[in-house]
Short mmCIF file of C-alpha atoms in Angstrom, two decimals:
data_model
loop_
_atom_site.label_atom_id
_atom_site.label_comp_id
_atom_site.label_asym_id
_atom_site.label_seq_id
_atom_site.Cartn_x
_atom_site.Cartn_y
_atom_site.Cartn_z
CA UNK A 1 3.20 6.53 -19.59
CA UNK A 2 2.73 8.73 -16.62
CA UNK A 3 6.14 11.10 -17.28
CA UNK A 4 7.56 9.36 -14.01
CA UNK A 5 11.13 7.46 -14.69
CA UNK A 6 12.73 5.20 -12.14
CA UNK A 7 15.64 3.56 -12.40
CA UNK A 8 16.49 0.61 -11.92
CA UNK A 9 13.40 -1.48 -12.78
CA UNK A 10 15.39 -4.42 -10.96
CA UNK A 11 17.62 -4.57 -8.47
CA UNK A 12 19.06 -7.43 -6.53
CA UNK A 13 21.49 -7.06 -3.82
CA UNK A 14 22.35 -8.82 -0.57
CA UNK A 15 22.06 -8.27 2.96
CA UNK A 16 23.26 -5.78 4.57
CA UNK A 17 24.22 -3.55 1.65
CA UNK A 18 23.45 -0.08 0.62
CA UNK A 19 21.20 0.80 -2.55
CA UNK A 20 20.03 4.11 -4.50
CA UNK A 21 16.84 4.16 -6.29
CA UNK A 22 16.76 6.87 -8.69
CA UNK A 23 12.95 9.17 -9.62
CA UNK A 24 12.83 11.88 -12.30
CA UNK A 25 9.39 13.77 -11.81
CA UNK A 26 7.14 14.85 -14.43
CA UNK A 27 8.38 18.00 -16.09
CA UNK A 28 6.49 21.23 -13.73
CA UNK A 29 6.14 18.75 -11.24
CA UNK A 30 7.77 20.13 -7.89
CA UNK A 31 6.88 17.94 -5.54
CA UNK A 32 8.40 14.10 -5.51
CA UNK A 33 6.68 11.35 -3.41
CA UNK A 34 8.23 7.88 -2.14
CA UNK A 35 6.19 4.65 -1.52
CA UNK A 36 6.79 1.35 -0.68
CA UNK A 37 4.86 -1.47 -1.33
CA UNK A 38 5.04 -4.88 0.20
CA UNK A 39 2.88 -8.15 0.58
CA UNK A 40 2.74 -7.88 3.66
CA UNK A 41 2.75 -4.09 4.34
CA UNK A 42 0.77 -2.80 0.97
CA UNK A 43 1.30 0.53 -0.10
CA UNK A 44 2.84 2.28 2.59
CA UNK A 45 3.68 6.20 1.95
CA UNK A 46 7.50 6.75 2.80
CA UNK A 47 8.57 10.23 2.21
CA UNK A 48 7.77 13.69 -0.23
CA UNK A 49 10.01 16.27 -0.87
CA UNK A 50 8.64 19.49 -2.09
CA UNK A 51 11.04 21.84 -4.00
CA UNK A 52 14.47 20.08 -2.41
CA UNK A 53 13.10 20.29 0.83
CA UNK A 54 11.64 17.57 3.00
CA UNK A 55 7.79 18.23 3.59
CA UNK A 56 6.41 14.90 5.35
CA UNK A 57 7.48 11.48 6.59
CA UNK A 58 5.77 8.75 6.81
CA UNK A 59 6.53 5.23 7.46
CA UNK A 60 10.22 5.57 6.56
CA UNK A 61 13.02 3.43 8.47
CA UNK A 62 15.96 5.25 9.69
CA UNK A 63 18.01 3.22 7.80
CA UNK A 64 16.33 4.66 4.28
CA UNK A 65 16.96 8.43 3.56
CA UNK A 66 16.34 10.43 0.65
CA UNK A 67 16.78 13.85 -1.10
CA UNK A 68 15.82 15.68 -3.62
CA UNK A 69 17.98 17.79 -6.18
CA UNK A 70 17.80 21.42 -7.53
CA UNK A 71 17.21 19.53 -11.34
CA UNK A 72 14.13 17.98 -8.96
CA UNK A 73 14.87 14.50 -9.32
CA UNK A 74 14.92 12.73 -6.55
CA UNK A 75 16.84 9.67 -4.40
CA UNK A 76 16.00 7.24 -2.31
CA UNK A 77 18.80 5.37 -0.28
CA UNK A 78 18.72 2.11 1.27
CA UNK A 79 21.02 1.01 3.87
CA UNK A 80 21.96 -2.00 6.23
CA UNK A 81 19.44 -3.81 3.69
CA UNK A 82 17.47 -6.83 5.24
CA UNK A 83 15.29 -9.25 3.64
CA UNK A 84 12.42 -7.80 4.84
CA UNK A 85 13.12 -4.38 2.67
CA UNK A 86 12.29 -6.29 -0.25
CA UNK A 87 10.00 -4.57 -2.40
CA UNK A 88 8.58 -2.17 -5.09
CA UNK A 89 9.60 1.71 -4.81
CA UNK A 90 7.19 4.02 -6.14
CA UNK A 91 8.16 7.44 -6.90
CA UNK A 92 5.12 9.78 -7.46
CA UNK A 93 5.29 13.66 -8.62
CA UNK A 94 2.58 16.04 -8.47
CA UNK A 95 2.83 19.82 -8.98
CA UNK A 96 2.70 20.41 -5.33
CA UNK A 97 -0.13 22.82 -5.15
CA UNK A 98 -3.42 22.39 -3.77
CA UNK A 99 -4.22 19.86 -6.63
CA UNK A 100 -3.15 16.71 -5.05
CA UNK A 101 -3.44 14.67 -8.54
CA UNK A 102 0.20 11.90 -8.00
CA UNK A 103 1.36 10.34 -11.07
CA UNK A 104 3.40 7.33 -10.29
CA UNK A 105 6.62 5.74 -11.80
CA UNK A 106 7.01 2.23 -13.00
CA UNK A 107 8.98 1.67 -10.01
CA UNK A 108 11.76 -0.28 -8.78
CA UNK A 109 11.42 -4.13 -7.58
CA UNK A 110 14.56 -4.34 -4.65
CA UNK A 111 15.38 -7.99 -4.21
CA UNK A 112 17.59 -8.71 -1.03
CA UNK A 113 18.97 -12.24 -0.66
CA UNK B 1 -3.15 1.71 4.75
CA UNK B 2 -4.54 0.58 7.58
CA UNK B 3 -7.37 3.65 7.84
CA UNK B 4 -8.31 2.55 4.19
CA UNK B 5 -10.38 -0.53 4.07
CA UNK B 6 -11.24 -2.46 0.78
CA UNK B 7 -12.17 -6.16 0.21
CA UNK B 8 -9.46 -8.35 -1.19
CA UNK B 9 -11.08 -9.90 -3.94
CA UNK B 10 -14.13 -9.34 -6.83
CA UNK B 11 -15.41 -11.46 -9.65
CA UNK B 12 -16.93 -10.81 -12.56
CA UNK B 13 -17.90 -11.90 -15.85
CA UNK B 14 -17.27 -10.19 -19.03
CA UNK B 15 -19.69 -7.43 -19.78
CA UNK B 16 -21.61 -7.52 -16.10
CA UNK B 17 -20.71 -4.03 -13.92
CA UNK B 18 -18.38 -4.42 -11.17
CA UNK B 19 -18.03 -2.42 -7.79
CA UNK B 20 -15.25 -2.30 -5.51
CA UNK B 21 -16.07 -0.81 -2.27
CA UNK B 22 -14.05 1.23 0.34
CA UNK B 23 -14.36 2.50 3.79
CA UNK B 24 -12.33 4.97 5.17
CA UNK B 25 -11.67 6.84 8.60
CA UNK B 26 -10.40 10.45 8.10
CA UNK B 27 -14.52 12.25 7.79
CA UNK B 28 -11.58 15.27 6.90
CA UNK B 29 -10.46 13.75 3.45
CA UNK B 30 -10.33 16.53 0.98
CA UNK B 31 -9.75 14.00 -1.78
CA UNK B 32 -10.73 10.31 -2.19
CA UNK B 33 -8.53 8.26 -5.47
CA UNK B 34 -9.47 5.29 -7.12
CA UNK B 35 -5.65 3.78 -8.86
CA UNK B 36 -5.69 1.00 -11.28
CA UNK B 37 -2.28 -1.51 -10.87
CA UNK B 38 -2.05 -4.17 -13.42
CA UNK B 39 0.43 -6.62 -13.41
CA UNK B 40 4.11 -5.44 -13.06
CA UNK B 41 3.50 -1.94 -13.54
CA UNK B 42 2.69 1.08 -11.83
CA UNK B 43 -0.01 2.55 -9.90
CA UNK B 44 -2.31 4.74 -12.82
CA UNK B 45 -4.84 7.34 -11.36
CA UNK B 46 -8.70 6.41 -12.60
CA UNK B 47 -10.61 9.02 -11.31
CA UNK B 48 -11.24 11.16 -7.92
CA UNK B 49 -13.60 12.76 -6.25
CA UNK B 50 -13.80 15.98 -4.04
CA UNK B 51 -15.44 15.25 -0.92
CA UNK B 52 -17.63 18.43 -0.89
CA UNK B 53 -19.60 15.91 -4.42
CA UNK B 54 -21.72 12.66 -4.27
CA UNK B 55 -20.94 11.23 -7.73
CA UNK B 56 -18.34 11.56 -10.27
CA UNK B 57 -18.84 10.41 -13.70
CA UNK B 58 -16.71 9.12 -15.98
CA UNK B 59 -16.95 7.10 -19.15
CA UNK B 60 -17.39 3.95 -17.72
CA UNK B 61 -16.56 4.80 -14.35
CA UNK B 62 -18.72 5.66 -11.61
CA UNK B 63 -17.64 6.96 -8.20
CA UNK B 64 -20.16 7.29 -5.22
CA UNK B 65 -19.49 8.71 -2.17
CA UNK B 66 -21.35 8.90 0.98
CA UNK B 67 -19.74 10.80 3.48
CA UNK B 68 -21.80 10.14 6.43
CA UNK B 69 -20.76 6.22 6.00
CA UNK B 70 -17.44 7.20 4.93
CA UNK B 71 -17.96 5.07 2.11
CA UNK B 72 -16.30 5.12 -1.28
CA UNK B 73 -17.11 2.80 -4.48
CA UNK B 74 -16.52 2.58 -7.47
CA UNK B 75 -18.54 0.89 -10.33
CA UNK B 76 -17.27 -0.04 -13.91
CA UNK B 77 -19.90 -1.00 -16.83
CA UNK B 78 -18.87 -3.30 -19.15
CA UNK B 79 -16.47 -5.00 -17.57
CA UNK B 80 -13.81 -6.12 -20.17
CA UNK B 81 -10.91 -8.16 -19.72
CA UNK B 82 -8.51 -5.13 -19.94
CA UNK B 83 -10.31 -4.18 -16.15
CA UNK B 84 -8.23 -7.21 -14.21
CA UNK B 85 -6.44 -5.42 -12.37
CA UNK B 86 -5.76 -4.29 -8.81
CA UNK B 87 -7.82 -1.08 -7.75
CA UNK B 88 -6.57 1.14 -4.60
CA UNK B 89 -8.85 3.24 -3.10
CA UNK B 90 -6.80 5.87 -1.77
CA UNK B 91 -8.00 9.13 0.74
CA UNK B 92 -5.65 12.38 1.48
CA UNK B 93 -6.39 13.66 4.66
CA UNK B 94 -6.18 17.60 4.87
CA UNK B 95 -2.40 18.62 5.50
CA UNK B 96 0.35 20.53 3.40
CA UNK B 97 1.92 17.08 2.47
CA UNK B 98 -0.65 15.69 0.45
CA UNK B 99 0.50 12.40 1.30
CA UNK B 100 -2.15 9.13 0.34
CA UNK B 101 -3.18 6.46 2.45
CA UNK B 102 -3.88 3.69 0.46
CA UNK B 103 -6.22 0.30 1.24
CA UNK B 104 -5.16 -3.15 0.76
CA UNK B 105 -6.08 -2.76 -3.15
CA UNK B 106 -9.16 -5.17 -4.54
CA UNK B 107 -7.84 -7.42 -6.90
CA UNK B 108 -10.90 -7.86 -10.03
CA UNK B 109 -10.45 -11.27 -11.98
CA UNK B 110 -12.63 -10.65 -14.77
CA UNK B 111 -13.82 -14.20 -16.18
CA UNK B 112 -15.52 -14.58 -19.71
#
C-alpha cells in the first residue's frame, strides 16, 4: 500500500459525458501527479500540482482539467469523453522537494462506451 | 514515453537472473526509476539511481548505469514467480516539475 487513494477503482460512462477522478496524496506529500496510461499510448504524464498550484503539463487534452485542494487532494476532470479516453488514471504524490521519489495510487480504470 | 526505450518482452525460468534493459535520451536525467506493475494494480517504485553513480544495490536488485550509452538495466537474481510483472524504466529530466517519462514497460513471464 503506497498511502495513495483513488477513487473510483471503476468507472464506466458513455460518450460524450463528463467524469471526476478523485486522488488523496500521501500524508506530507505536497505535490500530486496525474498519469494516464493506455495500450496504445503507455504511460503518458498528464499534469502535477504542487501545493494547489499548477506546476507542469504534460500531455493533457483540453478537454481534461484538474485541481488541487487546500486539504491537498486532488481532481481530475474528464469532459466531452470519447472512446479513445479509455484508460487507467494514476495519481502519484511525492513531497515535492528535490527528492523526486512518486508513490502511485491504485488508480482508476475509465471505461467509455 | 517515447524518449524511454525498453524491449517489450523477457523470459525466464525460475531461479535464472533476469535483465531488462533501457535506453534513454535526456544525457541531463538527474534520476533514472525502475517501477514494478503487476496485474491490475499500481505502478510500485523498485529502486533508483542518481545519475552522478554506476551501480545501485539492492537485495536482489541490481541497477547499472552507463551514462555515456545512456543505458539503464536492471538485473534480478533468483527470479521467482512473484517477479512477473511489468517493469518501467522511467528517467526525470532536470526541471522544477519532476515529472517522469516512462518506456513502453518490459513485461517478464517467469516460467518454472
Amino acid at each position: 500500500d503506497s498511502g495513495v487513494t483513488q477513487t473510483p477503482k471503476h468507472l464506466i460512462t458513455a460518450t460524450g459525458q463528463r467524469v471526476t477522478l478523485r486522488c488523496s496524496p500521501r500524508s506530507g506529500d505536497l505535490s500530486v501527479y496525474w498519469y494516464q496510461q493506455s495500450l496504445d499510448q503507455g504511460l503518458q504524464f498528464l499534469i502535477q500540482y504542487y501545493n494547489g498550484e499548477e506546476r507542469a503539463k504534460g500531455n493533457i487534452l483540453e478537454r481534461f482539467s484538474a485541481q488541487q485542494f487546500p486539504d491537498l487532494h486532488s481532481e481530475l476532470n474528464l469532459s466531452s469523453l470519447e472512446l479513445g479516453d479509455s484508460a487507467l488514471y494514476f495519481c502519484a504524490s511525492s513531497r515535492g522537494n528535490s527528492y523526486n521519489e512518486q508513490f502511485f495510487g491504485p488508480g482508476t480504470r475509465l471505461t467509455v462506451l | 514515453g517515447e524518449d524511454v526505450e525498453q524491449s517489450l518482452f523477457l523470459s525466464v525460468r525460475e531461479g535464472d537472473s533476469s535483465v531488462i534493459n533501457c535506453t534513454y535520451t535526456d544525457s541531463s536525467s538527474t534520476y533514472l526509476y525502475w517501477y514494478k506493475q503487476e496485474p491490475g494494480a499500481g505502478l510500485q517504485l523498485l529502486t533508483y539511481i542518481f545519475s552522478n553513480m554506476d551501480m545501485k544495490q539492492d537485495q536482489r536488485l541490481t541497477v547499472l548505469l552507463n551514462k555515456k550509452d545512456k543505458h539503464l538495466s536492471l538485473r534480478i537474481a533468483d527470479t521467482q514467480t512473484g517477479d512477473s510483472a511489468i517493469y518501467f524504466c522511467a528517467e526525470s529530466p532536470p526541471s522544477n516539475d519532476y515529472k517522469l517519462s516512462f518506456g513502453a514497460g518490459t513485461t517478464v513471464t517467469v516460467r518454472a
